[in-house]
């Protein structure tokens, strides 16, 4: 859990776009990040290897 907390904090500091680029460069790390844009729309960012059902 410590790793997940550190990664989540880093994504928040880097921002969604830069954070997802970083996540995609790491081995065995996937993420789904949802952010609200200036228009109030929710934007979903999914790393390359993230799978869900």
PDB file of N, CA and C in Angstrom:
ATOM      1  N   UNK A   1       0.805  -1.202   0.000  1.00  0.00           N
ATOM      2  CA  UNK A   1       0.000   0.000   0.000  1.00  0.00           C
ATOM      3  C   UNK A   1       0.844   1.259   0.000  1.00  0.00           C
ATOM      4  N   UNK A   2       2.029   1.196   0.567  1.00  0.00           N
ATOM      5  CA  UNK A   2       2.889   2.378   0.600  1.00  0.00           C
ATOM      6  C   UNK A   2       3.275   2.776  -0.813  1.00  0.00           C
ATOM      7  N   UNK A   3       3.585   1.793  -1.659  1.00  0.00           N
ATOM      8  CA  UNK A   3       3.940   2.099  -3.046  1.00  0.00           C
ATOM      9  C   UNK A   3       2.777   2.754  -3.773  1.00  0.00           C
ATOM     10  N   UNK A   4       1.579   2.213  -3.599  1.00  0.00           N
ATOM     11  CA  UNK A   4       0.398   2.775  -4.270  1.00  0.00           C
ATOM     12  C   UNK A   4       0.145   4.206  -3.819  1.00  0.00           C
ATOM     13  N   UNK A   5       0.320   4.478  -2.534  1.00  0.00           N
ATOM     14  CA  UNK A   5       0.120   5.831  -2.018  1.00  0.00           C
ATOM     15  C   UNK A   5       1.149   6.789  -2.608  1.00  0.00           C
ATOM     16  N   UNK A   6       2.395   6.362  -2.677  1.00  0.00           N
ATOM     17  CA  UNK A   6       3.451   7.205  -3.239  1.00  0.00           C
ATOM     18  C   UNK A   6       3.209   7.480  -4.717  1.00  0.00           C
ATOM     19  N   UNK A   7       2.787   6.463  -5.459  1.00  0.00           N
ATOM     20  CA  UNK A   7       2.511   6.629  -6.889  1.00  0.00           C
ATOM     21  C   UNK A   7       1.326   7.563  -7.095  1.00  0.00           C
ATOM     22  N   UNK A   8       0.270   7.388  -6.318  1.00  0.00           N
ATOM     23  CA  UNK A   8      -0.906   8.260  -6.436  1.00  0.00           C
ATOM     24  C   UNK A   8      -0.540   9.709  -6.129  1.00  0.00           C
ATOM     25  N   UNK A   9       0.272   9.916  -5.107  1.00  0.00           N
ATOM     26  CA  UNK A   9       0.706  11.270  -4.766  1.00  0.00           C
ATOM     27  C   UNK A   9       1.531  11.870  -5.896  1.00  0.00           C
ATOM     28  N   UNK A  10       2.427  11.086  -6.474  1.00  0.00           N
ATOM     29  CA  UNK A  10       3.253  11.575  -7.581  1.00  0.00           C
ATOM     30  C   UNK A  10       2.398  11.966  -8.783  1.00  0.00           C
ATOM     31  N   UNK A  11       1.372  11.182  -9.087  1.00  0.00           N
ATOM     32  CA  UNK A  11       0.482  11.513 -10.206  1.00  0.00           C
ATOM     33  C   UNK A  11      -0.228  12.834  -9.935  1.00  0.00           C
ATOM     34  N   UNK A  12      -0.676  13.040  -8.709  1.00  0.00           N
ATOM     35  CA  UNK A  12      -1.365  14.289  -8.374  1.00  0.00           C
ATOM     36  C   UNK A  12      -0.426  15.486  -8.503  1.00  0.00           C
ATOM     37  N   UNK A  13       0.836  15.320  -8.128  1.00  0.00           N
ATOM     38  CA  UNK A  13       1.815  16.405  -8.230  1.00  0.00           C
ATOM     39  C   UNK A  13       2.170  16.675  -9.689  1.00  0.00           C
ATOM     40  N   UNK A  14       2.387  15.616 -10.466  1.00  0.00           N
ATOM     41  CA  UNK A  14       2.780  15.750 -11.867  1.00  0.00           C
ATOM     42  C   UNK A  14       1.634  16.222 -12.760  1.00  0.00           C
ATOM     43  N   UNK A  15       0.413  15.916 -12.371  1.00  0.00           N
ATOM     44  CA  UNK A  15      -0.739  16.165 -13.226  1.00  0.00           C
ATOM     45  C   UNK A  15      -1.076  14.901 -13.987  1.00  0.00           C
ATOM     46  N   UNK A  16      -2.310  14.809 -14.458  1.00  0.00           N
ATOM     47  CA  UNK A  16      -2.795  13.567 -15.074  1.00  0.00           C
ATOM     48  C   UNK A  16      -1.998  13.180 -16.315  1.00  0.00           C
ATOM     49  N   UNK A  17      -1.762  14.116 -17.215  1.00  0.00           N
ATOM     50  CA  UNK A  17      -1.083  13.774 -18.474  1.00  0.00           C
ATOM     51  C   UNK A  17       0.358  13.330 -18.232  1.00  0.00           C
ATOM     52  N   UNK A  18       1.110  14.129 -17.512  1.00  0.00           N
ATOM     53  CA  UNK A  18       2.499  13.779 -17.219  1.00  0.00           C
ATOM     54  C   UNK A  18       2.576  12.542 -16.336  1.00  0.00           C
ATOM     55  N   UNK A  19       1.651  12.434 -15.392  1.00  0.00           N
ATOM     56  CA  UNK A  19       1.612  11.272 -14.514  1.00  0.00           C
ATOM     57  C   UNK A  19       1.359   9.983 -15.268  1.00  0.00           C
ATOM     58  N   UNK A  20       0.458  10.024 -16.245  1.00  0.00           N
ATOM     59  CA  UNK A  20       0.176   8.818 -17.025  1.00  0.00           C
ATOM     60  C   UNK A  20       1.358   8.452 -17.916  1.00  0.00           C
ATOM     61  N   UNK A  21       2.071   9.441 -18.452  1.00  0.00           N
ATOM     62  CA  UNK A  21       3.287   9.144 -19.221  1.00  0.00           C
ATOM     63  C   UNK A  21       4.294   8.420 -18.332  1.00  0.00           C
ATOM     64  N   UNK A  22       4.422   8.898 -17.106  1.00  0.00           N
ATOM     65  CA  UNK A  22       5.343   8.277 -16.153  1.00  0.00           C
ATOM     66  C   UNK A  22       4.889   6.857 -15.822  1.00  0.00           C
ATOM     67  N   UNK A  23       3.608   6.667 -15.528  1.00  0.00           N
ATOM     68  CA  UNK A  23       3.075   5.335 -15.215  1.00  0.00           C
ATOM     69  C   UNK A  23       3.349   4.370 -16.358  1.00  0.00           C
ATOM     70  N   UNK A  24       3.141   4.818 -17.587  1.00  0.00           N
ATOM     71  CA  UNK A  24       3.355   3.950 -18.743  1.00  0.00           C
ATOM     72  C   UNK A  24       4.822   3.585 -18.942  1.00  0.00           C
ATOM     73  N   UNK A  25       5.736   4.319 -18.312  1.00  0.00           N
ATOM     74  CA  UNK A  25       7.163   4.000 -18.420  1.00  0.00           C
ATOM     75  C   UNK A  25       7.606   2.997 -17.353  1.00  0.00           C
ATOM     76  N   UNK A  26       6.748   2.715 -16.379  1.00  0.00           N
ATOM     77  CA  UNK A  26       7.101   1.807 -15.285  1.00  0.00           C
ATOM     78  C   UNK A  26       6.643   0.382 -15.582  1.00  0.00           C
ATOM     79  N   UNK A  27       7.440  -0.580 -15.152  1.00  0.00           N
ATOM     80  CA  UNK A  27       7.063  -1.989 -15.278  1.00  0.00           C
ATOM     81  C   UNK A  27       6.134  -2.371 -14.127  1.00  0.00           C
ATOM     82  N   UNK A  28       5.138  -3.181 -14.423  1.00  0.00           N
ATOM     83  CA  UNK A  28       4.228  -3.744 -13.414  1.00  0.00           C
ATOM     84  C   UNK A  28       3.455  -2.697 -12.618  1.00  0.00           C
ATOM     85  N   UNK A  29       3.190  -1.541 -13.226  1.00  0.00           N
ATOM     86  CA  UNK A  29       2.385  -0.504 -12.584  1.00  0.00           C
ATOM     87  C   UNK A  29       1.332  -0.046 -13.583  1.00  0.00           C
ATOM     88  N   UNK A  30       0.082  -0.054 -13.173  1.00  0.00           N
ATOM     89  CA  UNK A  30      -1.020   0.409 -14.011  1.00  0.00           C
ATOM     90  C   UNK A  30      -1.856   1.389 -13.208  1.00  0.00           C
ATOM     91  N   UNK A  31      -2.610   2.218 -13.913  1.00  0.00           N
ATOM     92  CA  UNK A  31      -3.428   3.209 -13.207  1.00  0.00           C
ATOM     93  C   UNK A  31      -4.636   3.603 -14.040  1.00  0.00           C
ATOM     94  N   UNK A  32      -5.671   4.024 -13.324  1.00  0.00           N
ATOM     95  CA  UNK A  32      -6.845   4.643 -13.908  1.00  0.00           C
ATOM     96  C   UNK A  32      -7.037   5.948 -13.136  1.00  0.00           C
ATOM     97  N   UNK A  33      -6.962   7.070 -13.854  1.00  0.00           N
ATOM     98  CA  UNK A  33      -7.053   8.384 -13.215  1.00  0.00           C
ATOM     99  C   UNK A  33      -8.216   9.139 -13.847  1.00  0.00           C
ATOM    100  N   UNK A  34      -9.114   9.635 -13.016  1.00  0.00           N
ATOM    101  CA  UNK A  34     -10.264  10.401 -13.495  1.00  0.00           C
ATOM    102  C   UNK A  34     -10.109  11.834 -13.006  1.00  0.00           C
ATOM    103  N   UNK A  35     -10.160  12.783 -13.944  1.00  0.00           N
ATOM    104  CA  UNK A  35     -10.037  14.203 -13.597  1.00  0.00           C
ATOM    105  C   UNK A  35     -11.199  14.977 -14.200  1.00  0.00           C
ATOM    106  N   UNK A  36     -11.478  16.124 -13.624  1.00  0.00           N
ATOM    107  CA  UNK A  36     -12.523  17.000 -14.143  1.00  0.00           C
ATOM    108  C   UNK A  36     -11.848  18.139 -14.896  1.00  0.00           C
ATOM    109  N   UNK A  37     -12.265  18.368 -16.160  1.00  0.00           N
ATOM    110  CA  UNK A  37     -11.668  19.452 -16.933  1.00  0.00           C
ATOM    111  C   UNK A  37     -12.349  20.780 -16.604  1.00  0.00           C
ATOM    112  N   UNK A  38     -11.918  21.845 -17.262  1.00  0.00           N
ATOM    113  CA  UNK A  38     -12.437  23.189 -16.980  1.00  0.00           C
ATOM    114  C   UNK A  38     -13.931  23.321 -17.265  1.00  0.00           C
ATOM    115  N   UNK A  39     -14.457  22.475 -18.149  1.00  0.00           N
ATOM    116  CA  UNK A  39     -15.886  22.499 -18.481  1.00  0.00           C
ATOM    117  C   UNK A  39     -16.724  21.650 -17.529  1.00  0.00           C
ATOM    118  N   UNK A  40     -16.065  20.974 -16.595  1.00  0.00           N
ATOM    119  CA  UNK A  40     -16.775  20.124 -15.651  1.00  0.00           C
ATOM    120  C   UNK A  40     -16.962  18.698 -16.135  1.00  0.00           C
ATOM    121  N   UNK A  41     -16.399  18.372 -17.303  1.00  0.00           N
ATOM    122  CA  UNK A  41     -16.496  17.013 -17.832  1.00  0.00           C
ATOM    123  C   UNK A  41     -15.471  16.112 -17.142  1.00  0.00           C
ATOM    124  N   UNK A  42     -15.848  14.851 -16.904  1.00  0.00           N
ATOM    125  CA  UNK A  42     -14.916  13.890 -16.335  1.00  0.00           C
ATOM    126  C   UNK A  42     -14.123  13.238 -17.454  1.00  0.00           C
ATOM    127  N   UNK A  43     -12.810  13.228 -17.311  1.00  0.00           N
ATOM    128  CA  UNK A  43     -11.905  12.651 -18.297  1.00  0.00           C
ATOM    129  C   UNK A  43     -11.237  11.437 -17.658  1.00  0.00           C
ATOM    130  N   UNK A  44     -11.322  10.289 -18.327  1.00  0.00           N
ATOM    131  CA  UNK A  44     -10.719   9.058 -17.828  1.00  0.00           C
ATOM    132  C   UNK A  44      -9.395   8.819 -18.531  1.00  0.00           C
ATOM    133  N   UNK A  45      -8.350   8.625 -17.754  1.00  0.00           N
ATOM    134  CA  UNK A  45      -7.013   8.312 -18.264  1.00  0.00           C
ATOM    135  C   UNK A  45      -6.664   6.906 -17.804  1.00  0.00           C
ATOM    136  N   UNK A  46      -6.347   6.029 -18.742  1.00  0.00           N
ATOM    137  CA  UNK A  46      -6.065   4.632 -18.425  1.00  0.00           C
ATOM    138  C   UNK A  46      -4.683   4.282 -18.958  1.00  0.00           C
ATOM    139  N   UNK A  47      -3.845   3.689 -18.109  1.00  0.00           N
ATOM    140  CA  UNK A  47      -2.514   3.287 -18.558  1.00  0.00           C
ATOM    141  C   UNK A  47      -2.630   2.147 -19.568  1.00  0.00           C
ATOM    142  N   UNK A  48      -1.564   1.949 -20.324  1.00  0.00           N
ATOM    143  CA  UNK A  48      -1.584   1.021 -21.458  1.00  0.00           C
ATOM    144  C   UNK A  48      -1.954  -0.415 -21.086  1.00  0.00           C
ATOM    145  N   UNK A  49      -1.500  -0.893 -19.946  1.00  0.00           N
ATOM    146  CA  UNK A  49      -1.753  -2.286 -19.583  1.00  0.00           C
ATOM    147  C   UNK A  49      -2.909  -2.498 -18.628  1.00  0.00           C
ATOM    148  N   UNK A  50      -3.650  -1.442 -18.319  1.00  0.00           N
ATOM    149  CA  UNK A  50      -4.756  -1.546 -17.365  1.00  0.00           C
ATOM    150  C   UNK A  50      -5.898  -2.326 -17.998  1.00  0.00           C
ATOM    151  N   UNK A  51      -6.376  -3.342 -17.287  1.00  0.00           N
ATOM    152  CA  UNK A  51      -7.528  -4.106 -17.772  1.00  0.00           C
ATOM    153  C   UNK A  51      -8.609  -4.093 -16.701  1.00  0.00           C
ATOM    154  N   UNK A  52      -9.839  -4.082 -17.139  1.00  0.00           N
ATOM    155  CA  UNK A  52     -10.963  -4.115 -16.214  1.00  0.00           C
ATOM    156  C   UNK A  52     -12.126  -4.812 -16.886  1.00  0.00           C
ATOM    157  N   UNK A  53     -13.081  -5.234 -16.090  1.00  0.00           N
ATOM    158  CA  UNK A  53     -14.227  -5.995 -16.613  1.00  0.00           C
ATOM    159  C   UNK A  53     -15.485  -5.185 -16.514  1.00  0.00           C
TER     160      UNK A  53
END
